[in-house]
PDB file of C-alpha atoms in Angstrom:
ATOM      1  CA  UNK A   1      -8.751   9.527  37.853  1.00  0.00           C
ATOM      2  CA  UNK A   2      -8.204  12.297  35.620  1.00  0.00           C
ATOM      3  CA  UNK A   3      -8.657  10.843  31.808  1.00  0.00           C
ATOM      4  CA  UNK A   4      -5.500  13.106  31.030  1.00  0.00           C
ATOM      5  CA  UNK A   5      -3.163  11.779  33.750  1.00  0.00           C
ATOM      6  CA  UNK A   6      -4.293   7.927  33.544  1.00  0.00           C
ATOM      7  CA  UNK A   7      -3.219   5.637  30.678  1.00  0.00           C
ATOM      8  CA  UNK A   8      -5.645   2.492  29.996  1.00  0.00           C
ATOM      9  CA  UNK A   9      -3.832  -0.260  28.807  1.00  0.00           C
ATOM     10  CA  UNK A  10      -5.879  -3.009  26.585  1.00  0.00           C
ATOM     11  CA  UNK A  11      -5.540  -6.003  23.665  1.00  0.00           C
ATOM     12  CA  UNK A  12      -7.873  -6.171  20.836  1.00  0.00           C
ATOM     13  CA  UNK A  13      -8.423  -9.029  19.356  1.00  0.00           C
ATOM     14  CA  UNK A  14     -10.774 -10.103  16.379  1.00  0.00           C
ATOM     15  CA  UNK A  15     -11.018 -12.995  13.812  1.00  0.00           C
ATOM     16  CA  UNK A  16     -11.637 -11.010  10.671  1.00  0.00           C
ATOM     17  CA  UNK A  17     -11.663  -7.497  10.097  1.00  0.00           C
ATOM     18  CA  UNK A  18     -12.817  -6.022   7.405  1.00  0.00           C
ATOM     19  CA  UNK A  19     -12.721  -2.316   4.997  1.00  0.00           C
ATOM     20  CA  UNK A  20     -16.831  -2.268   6.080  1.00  0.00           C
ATOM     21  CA  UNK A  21     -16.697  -2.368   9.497  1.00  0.00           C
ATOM     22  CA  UNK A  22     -13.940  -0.180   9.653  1.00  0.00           C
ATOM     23  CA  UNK A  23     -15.327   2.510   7.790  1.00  0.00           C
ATOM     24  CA  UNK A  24     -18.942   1.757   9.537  1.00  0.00           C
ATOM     25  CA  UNK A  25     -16.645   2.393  13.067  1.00  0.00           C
ATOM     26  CA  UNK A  26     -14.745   5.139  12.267  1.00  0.00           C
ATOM     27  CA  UNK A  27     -16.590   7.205   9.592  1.00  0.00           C
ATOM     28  CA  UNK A  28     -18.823   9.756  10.787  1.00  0.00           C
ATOM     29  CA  UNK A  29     -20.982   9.880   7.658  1.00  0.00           C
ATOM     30  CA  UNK A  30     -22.363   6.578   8.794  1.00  0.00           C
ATOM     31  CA  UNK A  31     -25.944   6.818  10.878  1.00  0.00           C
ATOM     32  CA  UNK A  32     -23.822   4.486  13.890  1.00  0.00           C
ATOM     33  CA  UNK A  33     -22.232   7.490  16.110  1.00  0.00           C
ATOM     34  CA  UNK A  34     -18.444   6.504  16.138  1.00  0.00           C
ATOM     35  CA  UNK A  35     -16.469   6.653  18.622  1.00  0.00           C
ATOM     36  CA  UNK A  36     -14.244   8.558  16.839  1.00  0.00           C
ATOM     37  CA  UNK A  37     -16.976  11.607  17.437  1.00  0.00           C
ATOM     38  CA  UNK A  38     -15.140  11.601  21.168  1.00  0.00           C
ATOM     39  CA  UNK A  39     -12.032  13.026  19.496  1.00  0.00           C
ATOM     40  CA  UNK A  40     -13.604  16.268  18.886  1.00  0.00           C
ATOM     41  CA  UNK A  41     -12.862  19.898  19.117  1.00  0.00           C
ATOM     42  CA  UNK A  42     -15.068  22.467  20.475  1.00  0.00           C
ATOM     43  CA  UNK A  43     -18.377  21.481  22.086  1.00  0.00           C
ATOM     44  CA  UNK A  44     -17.346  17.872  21.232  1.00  0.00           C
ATOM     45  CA  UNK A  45     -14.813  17.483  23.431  1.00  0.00           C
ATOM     46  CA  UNK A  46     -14.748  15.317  26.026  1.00  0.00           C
ATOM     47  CA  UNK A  47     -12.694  13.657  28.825  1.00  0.00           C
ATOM     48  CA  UNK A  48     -11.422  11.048  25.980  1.00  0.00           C
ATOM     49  CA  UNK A  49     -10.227  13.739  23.968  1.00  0.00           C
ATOM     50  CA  UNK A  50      -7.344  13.769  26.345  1.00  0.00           C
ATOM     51  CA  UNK A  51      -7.018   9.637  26.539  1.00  0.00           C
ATOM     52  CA  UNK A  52      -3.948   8.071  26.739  1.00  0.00           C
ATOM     53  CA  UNK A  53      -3.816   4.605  26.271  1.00  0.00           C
ATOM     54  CA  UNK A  54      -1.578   1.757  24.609  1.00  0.00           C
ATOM     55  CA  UNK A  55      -2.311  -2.103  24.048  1.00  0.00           C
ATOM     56  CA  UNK A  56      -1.482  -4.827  21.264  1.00  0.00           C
ATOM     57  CA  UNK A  57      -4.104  -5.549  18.180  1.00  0.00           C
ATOM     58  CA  UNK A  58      -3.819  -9.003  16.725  1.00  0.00           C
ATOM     59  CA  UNK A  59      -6.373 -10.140  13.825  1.00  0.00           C
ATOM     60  CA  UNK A  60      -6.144 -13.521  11.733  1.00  0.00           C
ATOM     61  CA  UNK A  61      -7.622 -11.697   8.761  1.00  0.00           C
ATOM     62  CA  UNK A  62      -7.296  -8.267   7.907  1.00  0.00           C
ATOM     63  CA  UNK A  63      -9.800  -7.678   4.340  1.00  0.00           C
ATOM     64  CA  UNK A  64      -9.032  -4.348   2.722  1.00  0.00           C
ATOM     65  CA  UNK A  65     -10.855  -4.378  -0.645  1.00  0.00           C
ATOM     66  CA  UNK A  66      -9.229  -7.113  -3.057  1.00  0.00           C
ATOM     67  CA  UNK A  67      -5.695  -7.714  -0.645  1.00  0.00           C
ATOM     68  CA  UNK A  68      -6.443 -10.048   1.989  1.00  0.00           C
ATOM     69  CA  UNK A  69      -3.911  -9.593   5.259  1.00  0.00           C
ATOM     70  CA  UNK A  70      -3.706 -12.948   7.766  1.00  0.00           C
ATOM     71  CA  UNK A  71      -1.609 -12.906  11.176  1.00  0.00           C
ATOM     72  CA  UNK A  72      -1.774  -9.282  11.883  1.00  0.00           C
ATOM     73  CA  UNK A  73      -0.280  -7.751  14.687  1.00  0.00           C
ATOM     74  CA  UNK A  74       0.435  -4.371  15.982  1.00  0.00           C
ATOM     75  CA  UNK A  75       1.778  -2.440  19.138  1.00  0.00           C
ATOM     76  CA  UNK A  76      -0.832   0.891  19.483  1.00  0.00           C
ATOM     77  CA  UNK A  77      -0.125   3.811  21.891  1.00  0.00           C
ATOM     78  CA  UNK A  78      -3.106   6.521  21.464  1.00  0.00           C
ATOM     79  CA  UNK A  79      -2.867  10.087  22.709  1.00  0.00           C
ATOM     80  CA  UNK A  80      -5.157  12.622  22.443  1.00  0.00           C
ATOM     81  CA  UNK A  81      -6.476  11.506  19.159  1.00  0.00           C
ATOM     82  CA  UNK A  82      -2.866  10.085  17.404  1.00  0.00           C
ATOM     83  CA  UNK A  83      -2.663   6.537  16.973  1.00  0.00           C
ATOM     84  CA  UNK A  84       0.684   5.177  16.566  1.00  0.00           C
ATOM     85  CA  UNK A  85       1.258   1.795  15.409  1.00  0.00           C
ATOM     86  CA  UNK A  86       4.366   0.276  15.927  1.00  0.00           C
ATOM     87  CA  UNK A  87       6.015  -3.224  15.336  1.00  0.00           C
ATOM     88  CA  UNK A  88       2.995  -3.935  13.023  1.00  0.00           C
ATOM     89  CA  UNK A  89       3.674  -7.449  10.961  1.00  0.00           C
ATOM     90  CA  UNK A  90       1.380  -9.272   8.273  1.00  0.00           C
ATOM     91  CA  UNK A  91       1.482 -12.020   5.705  1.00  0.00           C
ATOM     92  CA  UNK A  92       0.521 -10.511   2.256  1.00  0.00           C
ATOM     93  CA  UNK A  93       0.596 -11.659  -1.253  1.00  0.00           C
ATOM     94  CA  UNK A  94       2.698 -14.617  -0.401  1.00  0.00           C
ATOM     95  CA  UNK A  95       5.050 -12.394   1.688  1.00  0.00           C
ATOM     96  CA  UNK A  96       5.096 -10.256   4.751  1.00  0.00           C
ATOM     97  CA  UNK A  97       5.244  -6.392   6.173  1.00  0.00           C
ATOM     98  CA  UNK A  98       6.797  -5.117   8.873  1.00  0.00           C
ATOM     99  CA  UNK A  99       6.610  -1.272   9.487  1.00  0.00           C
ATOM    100  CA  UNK A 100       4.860   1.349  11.251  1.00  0.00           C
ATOM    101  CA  UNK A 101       1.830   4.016  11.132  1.00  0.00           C
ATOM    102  CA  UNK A 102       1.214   6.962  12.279  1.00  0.00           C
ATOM    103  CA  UNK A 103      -2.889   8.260  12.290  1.00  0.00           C
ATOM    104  CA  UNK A 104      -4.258  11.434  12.983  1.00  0.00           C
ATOM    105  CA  UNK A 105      -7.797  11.295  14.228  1.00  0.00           C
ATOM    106  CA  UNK A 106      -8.037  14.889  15.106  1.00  0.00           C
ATOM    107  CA  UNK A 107      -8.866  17.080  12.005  1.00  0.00           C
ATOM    108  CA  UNK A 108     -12.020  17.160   9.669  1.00  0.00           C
ATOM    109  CA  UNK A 109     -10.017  13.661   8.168  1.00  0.00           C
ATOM    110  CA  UNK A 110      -7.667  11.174   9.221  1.00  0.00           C
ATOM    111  CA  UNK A 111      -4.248  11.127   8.058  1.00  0.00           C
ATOM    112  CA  UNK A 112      -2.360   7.975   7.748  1.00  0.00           C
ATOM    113  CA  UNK A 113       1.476   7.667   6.996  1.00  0.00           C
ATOM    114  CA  UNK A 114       3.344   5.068   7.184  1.00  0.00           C
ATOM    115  CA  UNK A 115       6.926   3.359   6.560  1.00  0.00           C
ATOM    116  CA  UNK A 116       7.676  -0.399   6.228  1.00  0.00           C
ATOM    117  CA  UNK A 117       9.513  -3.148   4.085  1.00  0.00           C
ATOM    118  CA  UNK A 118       7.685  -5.661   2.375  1.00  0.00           C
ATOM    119  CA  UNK A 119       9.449  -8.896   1.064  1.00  0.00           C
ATOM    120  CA  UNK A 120       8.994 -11.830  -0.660  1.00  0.00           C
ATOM    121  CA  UNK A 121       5.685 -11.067  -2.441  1.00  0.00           C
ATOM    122  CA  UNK A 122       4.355 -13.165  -5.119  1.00  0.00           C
ATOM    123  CA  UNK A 123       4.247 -11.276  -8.348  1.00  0.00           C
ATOM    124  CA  UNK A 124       1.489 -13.616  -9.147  1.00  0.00           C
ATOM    125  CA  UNK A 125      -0.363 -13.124  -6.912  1.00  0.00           C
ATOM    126  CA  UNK A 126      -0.667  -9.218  -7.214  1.00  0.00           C
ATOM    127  CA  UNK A 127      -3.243  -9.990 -10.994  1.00  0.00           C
ATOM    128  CA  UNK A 128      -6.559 -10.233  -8.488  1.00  0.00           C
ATOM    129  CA  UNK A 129      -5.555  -6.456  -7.397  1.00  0.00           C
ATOM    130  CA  UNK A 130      -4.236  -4.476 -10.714  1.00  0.00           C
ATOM    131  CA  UNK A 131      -6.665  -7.004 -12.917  1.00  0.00           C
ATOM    132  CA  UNK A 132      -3.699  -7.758 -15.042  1.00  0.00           C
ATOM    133  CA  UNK A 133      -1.580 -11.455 -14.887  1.00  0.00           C
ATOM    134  CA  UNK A 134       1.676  -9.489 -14.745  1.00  0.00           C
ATOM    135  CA  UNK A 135       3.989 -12.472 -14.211  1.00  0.00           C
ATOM    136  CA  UNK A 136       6.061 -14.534 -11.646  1.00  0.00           C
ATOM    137  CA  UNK A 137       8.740 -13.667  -9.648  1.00  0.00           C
ATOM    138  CA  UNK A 138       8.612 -12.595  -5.983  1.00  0.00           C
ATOM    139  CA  UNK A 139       9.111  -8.806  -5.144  1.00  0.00           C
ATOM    140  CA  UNK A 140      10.721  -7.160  -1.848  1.00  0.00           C
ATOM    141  CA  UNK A 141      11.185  -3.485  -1.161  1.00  0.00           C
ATOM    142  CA  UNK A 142      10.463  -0.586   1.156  1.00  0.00           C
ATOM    143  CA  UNK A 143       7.293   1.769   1.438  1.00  0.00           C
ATOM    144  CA  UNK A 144       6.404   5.494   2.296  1.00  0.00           C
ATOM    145  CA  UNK A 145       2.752   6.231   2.292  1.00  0.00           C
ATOM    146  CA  UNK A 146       0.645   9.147   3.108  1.00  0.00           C
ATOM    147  CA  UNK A 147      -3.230   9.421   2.546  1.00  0.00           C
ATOM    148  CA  UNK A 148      -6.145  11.152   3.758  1.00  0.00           C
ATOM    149  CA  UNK A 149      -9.766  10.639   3.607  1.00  0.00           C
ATOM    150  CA  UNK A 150     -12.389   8.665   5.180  1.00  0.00           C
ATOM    151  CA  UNK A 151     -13.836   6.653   1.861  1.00  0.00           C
ATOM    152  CA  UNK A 152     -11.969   4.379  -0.618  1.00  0.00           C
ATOM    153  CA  UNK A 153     -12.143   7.092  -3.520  1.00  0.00           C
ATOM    154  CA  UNK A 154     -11.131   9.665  -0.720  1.00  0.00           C
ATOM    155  CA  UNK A 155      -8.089   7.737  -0.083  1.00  0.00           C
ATOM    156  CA  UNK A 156      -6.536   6.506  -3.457  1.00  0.00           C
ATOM    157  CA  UNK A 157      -7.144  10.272  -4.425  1.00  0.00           C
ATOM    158  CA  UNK A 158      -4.831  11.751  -1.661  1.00  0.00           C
ATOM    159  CA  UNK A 159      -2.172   8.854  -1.704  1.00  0.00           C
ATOM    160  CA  UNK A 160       1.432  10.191  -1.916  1.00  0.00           C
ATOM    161  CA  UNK A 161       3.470   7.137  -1.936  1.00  0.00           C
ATOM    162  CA  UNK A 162       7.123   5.787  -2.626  1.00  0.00           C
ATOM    163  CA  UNK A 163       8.984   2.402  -2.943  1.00  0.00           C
ATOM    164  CA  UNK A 164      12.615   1.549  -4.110  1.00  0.00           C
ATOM    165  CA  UNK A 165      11.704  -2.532  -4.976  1.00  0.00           C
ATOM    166  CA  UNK A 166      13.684  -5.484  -6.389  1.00  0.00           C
ATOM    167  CA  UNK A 167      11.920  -8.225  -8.632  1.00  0.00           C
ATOM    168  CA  UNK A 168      13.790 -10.864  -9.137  1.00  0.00           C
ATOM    169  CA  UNK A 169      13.561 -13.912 -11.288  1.00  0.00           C
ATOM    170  CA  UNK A 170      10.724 -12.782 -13.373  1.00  0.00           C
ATOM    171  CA  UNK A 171       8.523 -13.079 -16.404  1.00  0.00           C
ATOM    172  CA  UNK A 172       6.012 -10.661 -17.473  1.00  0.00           C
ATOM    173  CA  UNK A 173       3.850 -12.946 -19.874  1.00  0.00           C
ATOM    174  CA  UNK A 174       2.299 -10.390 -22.114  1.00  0.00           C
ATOM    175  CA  UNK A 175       5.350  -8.308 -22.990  1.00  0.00           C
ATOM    176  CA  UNK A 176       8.276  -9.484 -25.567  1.00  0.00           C
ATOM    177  CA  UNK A 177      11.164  -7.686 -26.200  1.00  0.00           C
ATOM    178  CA  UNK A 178      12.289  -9.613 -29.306  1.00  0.00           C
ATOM    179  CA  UNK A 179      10.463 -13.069 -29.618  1.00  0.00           C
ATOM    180  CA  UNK A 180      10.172 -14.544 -26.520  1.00  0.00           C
ATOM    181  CA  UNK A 181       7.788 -13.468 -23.391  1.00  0.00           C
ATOM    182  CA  UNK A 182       9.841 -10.715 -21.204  1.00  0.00           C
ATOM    183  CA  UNK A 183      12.332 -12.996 -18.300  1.00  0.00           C
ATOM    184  CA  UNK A 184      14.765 -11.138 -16.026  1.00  0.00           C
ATOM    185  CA  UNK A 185      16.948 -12.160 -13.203  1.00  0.00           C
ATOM    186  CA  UNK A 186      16.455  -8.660 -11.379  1.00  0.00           C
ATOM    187  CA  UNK A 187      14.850  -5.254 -11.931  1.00  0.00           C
ATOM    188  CA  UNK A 188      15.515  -2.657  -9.414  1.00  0.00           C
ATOM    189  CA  UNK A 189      14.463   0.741  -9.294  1.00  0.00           C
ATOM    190  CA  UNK A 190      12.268   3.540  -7.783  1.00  0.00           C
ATOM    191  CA  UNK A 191       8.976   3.892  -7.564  1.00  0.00           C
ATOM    192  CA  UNK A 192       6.851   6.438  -6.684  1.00  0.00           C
ATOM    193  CA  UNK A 193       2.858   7.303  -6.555  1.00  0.00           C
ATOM    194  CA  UNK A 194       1.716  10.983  -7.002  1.00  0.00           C
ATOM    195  CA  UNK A 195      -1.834  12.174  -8.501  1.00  0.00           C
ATOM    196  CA  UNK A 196      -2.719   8.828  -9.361  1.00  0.00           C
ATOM    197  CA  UNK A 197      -0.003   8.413 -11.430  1.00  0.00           C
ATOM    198  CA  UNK A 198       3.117   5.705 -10.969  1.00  0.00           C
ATOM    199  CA  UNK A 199       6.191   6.866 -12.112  1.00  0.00           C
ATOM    200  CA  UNK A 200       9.206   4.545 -12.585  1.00  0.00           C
ATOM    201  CA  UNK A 201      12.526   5.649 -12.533  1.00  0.00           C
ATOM    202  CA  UNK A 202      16.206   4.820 -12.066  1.00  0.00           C
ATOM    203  CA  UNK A 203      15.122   1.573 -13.146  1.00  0.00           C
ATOM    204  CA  UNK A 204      17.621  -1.129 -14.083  1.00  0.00           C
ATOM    205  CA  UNK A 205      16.111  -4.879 -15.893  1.00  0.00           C
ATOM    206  CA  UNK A 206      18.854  -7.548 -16.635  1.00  0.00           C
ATOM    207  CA  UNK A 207      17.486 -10.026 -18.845  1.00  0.00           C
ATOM    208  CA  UNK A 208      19.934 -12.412 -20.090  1.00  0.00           C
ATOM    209  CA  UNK A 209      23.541 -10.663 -20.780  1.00  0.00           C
ATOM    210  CA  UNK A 210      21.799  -7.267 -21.503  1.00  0.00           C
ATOM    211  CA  UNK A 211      20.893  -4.582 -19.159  1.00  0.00           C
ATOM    212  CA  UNK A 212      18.063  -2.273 -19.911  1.00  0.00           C
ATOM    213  CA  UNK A 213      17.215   1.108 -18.222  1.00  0.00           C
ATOM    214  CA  UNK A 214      13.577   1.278 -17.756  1.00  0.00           C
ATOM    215  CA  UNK A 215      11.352   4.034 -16.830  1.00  0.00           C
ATOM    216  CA  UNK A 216       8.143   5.887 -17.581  1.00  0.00           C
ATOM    217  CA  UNK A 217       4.845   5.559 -16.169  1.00  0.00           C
ATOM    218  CA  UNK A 218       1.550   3.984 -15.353  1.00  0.00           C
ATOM    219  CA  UNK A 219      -1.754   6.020 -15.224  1.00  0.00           C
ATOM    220  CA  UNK A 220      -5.007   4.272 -14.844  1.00  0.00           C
ATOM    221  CA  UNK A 221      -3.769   1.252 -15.801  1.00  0.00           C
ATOM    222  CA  UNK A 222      -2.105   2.651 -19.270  1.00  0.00           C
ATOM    223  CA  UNK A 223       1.377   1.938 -20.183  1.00  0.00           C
ATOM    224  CA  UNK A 224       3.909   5.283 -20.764  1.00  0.00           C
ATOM    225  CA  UNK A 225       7.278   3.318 -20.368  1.00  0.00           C
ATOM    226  CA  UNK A 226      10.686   3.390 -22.540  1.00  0.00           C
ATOM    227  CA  UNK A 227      13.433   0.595 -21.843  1.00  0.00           C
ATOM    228  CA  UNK A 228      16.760   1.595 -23.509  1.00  0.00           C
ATOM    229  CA  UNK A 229      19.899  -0.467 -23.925  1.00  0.00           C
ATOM    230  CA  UNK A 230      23.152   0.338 -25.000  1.00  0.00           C
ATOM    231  CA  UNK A 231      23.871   0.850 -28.652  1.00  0.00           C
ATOM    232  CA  UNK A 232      20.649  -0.233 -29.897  1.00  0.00           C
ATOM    233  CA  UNK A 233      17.080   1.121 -30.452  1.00  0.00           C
ATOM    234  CA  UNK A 234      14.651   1.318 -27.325  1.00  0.00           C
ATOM    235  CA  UNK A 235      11.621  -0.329 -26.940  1.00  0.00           C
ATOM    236  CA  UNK A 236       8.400   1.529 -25.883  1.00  0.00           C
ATOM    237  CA  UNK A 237       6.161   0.035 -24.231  1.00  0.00           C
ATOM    238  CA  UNK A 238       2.509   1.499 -24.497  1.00  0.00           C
ATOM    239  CA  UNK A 239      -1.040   0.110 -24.442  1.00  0.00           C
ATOM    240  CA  UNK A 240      -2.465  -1.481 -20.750  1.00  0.00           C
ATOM    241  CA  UNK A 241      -1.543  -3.831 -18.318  1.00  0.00           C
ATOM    242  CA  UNK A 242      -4.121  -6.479 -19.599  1.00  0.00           C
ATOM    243  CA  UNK A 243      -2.952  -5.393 -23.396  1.00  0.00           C
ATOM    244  CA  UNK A 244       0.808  -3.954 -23.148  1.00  0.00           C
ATOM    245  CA  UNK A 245       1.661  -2.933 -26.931  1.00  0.00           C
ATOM    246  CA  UNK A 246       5.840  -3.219 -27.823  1.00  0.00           C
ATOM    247  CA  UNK A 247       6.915  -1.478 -30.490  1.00  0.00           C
TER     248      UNK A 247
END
């Protein structure tokens, strides 16, 4: 049968999975020919070049640098070189995902976007990935992500990415606004990841009886943030993560 008429139709399933043997499958720089190399233009095409085929992936651990994935499971439909991923679910950080991605297999560098909600997330549990103990809490929201690249470095330097998120109940040890360590009952806003850079905005932090409007950004792990509150003076908040300075 013709490779562009026929549509396979297969499960993958694996135990652990890990950033390695992805990038030893899929990267060309490696000495292993992937199979990605079928996907081709030119004299590299092939017959699967023009594959269709569509299948479930389910793996009990996905490990992606410091953030550790368990129970992950996705609906895949290939053509021609696109992958789309659809009905893809994970436990995360305490939490889950649910969303879809889109990747692109069929230029010099994959592209992968995707769109999802994340919720319940343990705020605690996110200090092993930004090397900071920001605080407690649990975190939901929605994602947009876009990247490029076939390395780690290659990747976090082409990420365009958005979130509008709601933390609520937390405390952020290291940071007082007055005496005490910073609590809140909610703080909602927008934020969005460009250049390496985190920006914060329309951000709204009720702590106690006050309301503050937060927003600045992060870069490289330094602090750039104001929070204002009505009728009296606004805090800055400056220094790191691991060392936020008030003043």
């Amino acid at each position: 049968n013709d490779a562009a008429s026929c549509a396979s139709g297969f499960d993958v399933q694996a135990e652990t999975i890990t950033g390695e043997e992805l990038n030893a499958l899929f990267n060309p720089r490696m000495k292993r020919q992937p199979w990605y190399k079928f996907f081709g233009s030119g004299s590299e095409a092939s017959a699967l070049a023009k594959m269709r085929a569509s299948g479930r992936i389910a793996a009990r651990r996905l490990l992606l640098g410091q953030l550790t994935m368990t129970k992950v499971n996705a609906e895949f439909t290939l053509n021609s070189g696109d992958m789309a991923l659809t009905k893809t679910s994970a436990e995360l950080l305490g939490g889950n995902q649910r969303g879809q991605w889109q990747v692109d297999f069929t230029g010099d560098r994959p592209t992968y976007s995707g769109t999802g909600t994340v919720a319940n997330l343990a705020a605690s549990q996110l200090a092993g990935i930004v090397h900071a103990a920001i605080g407690t809490g649990t975190v939901n929201g929605t994602y947009q992500i876009q990247m490029t690249g076939w390395t780690s470095r290659e990747l976090w330097d082409s990420t365009s990415a958005a979130s509008d998120f709601d933390w609520r109940n937390g405390l952020w040890r290291s940071v007082q606004l007055g005496r005490m360590p910073l609590q809140f009952s909610s703080f909602a806003g927008h934020i969005a990841l460009q250049d390496g850079v985190f920006r914060i905005s329309a951000g709204k932090m009720r702590s106690g009886s006050v309301t503050y409007a937060l927003n600045g950004s992060i870069e490289g792990g330094d602090l750039a943030l104001q929070a204002e509150r009505d009728n009296s003076p606004a805090y800055r908040l400056r220094g790191t993560l691991q060392k936020p300075l008030v003043e």
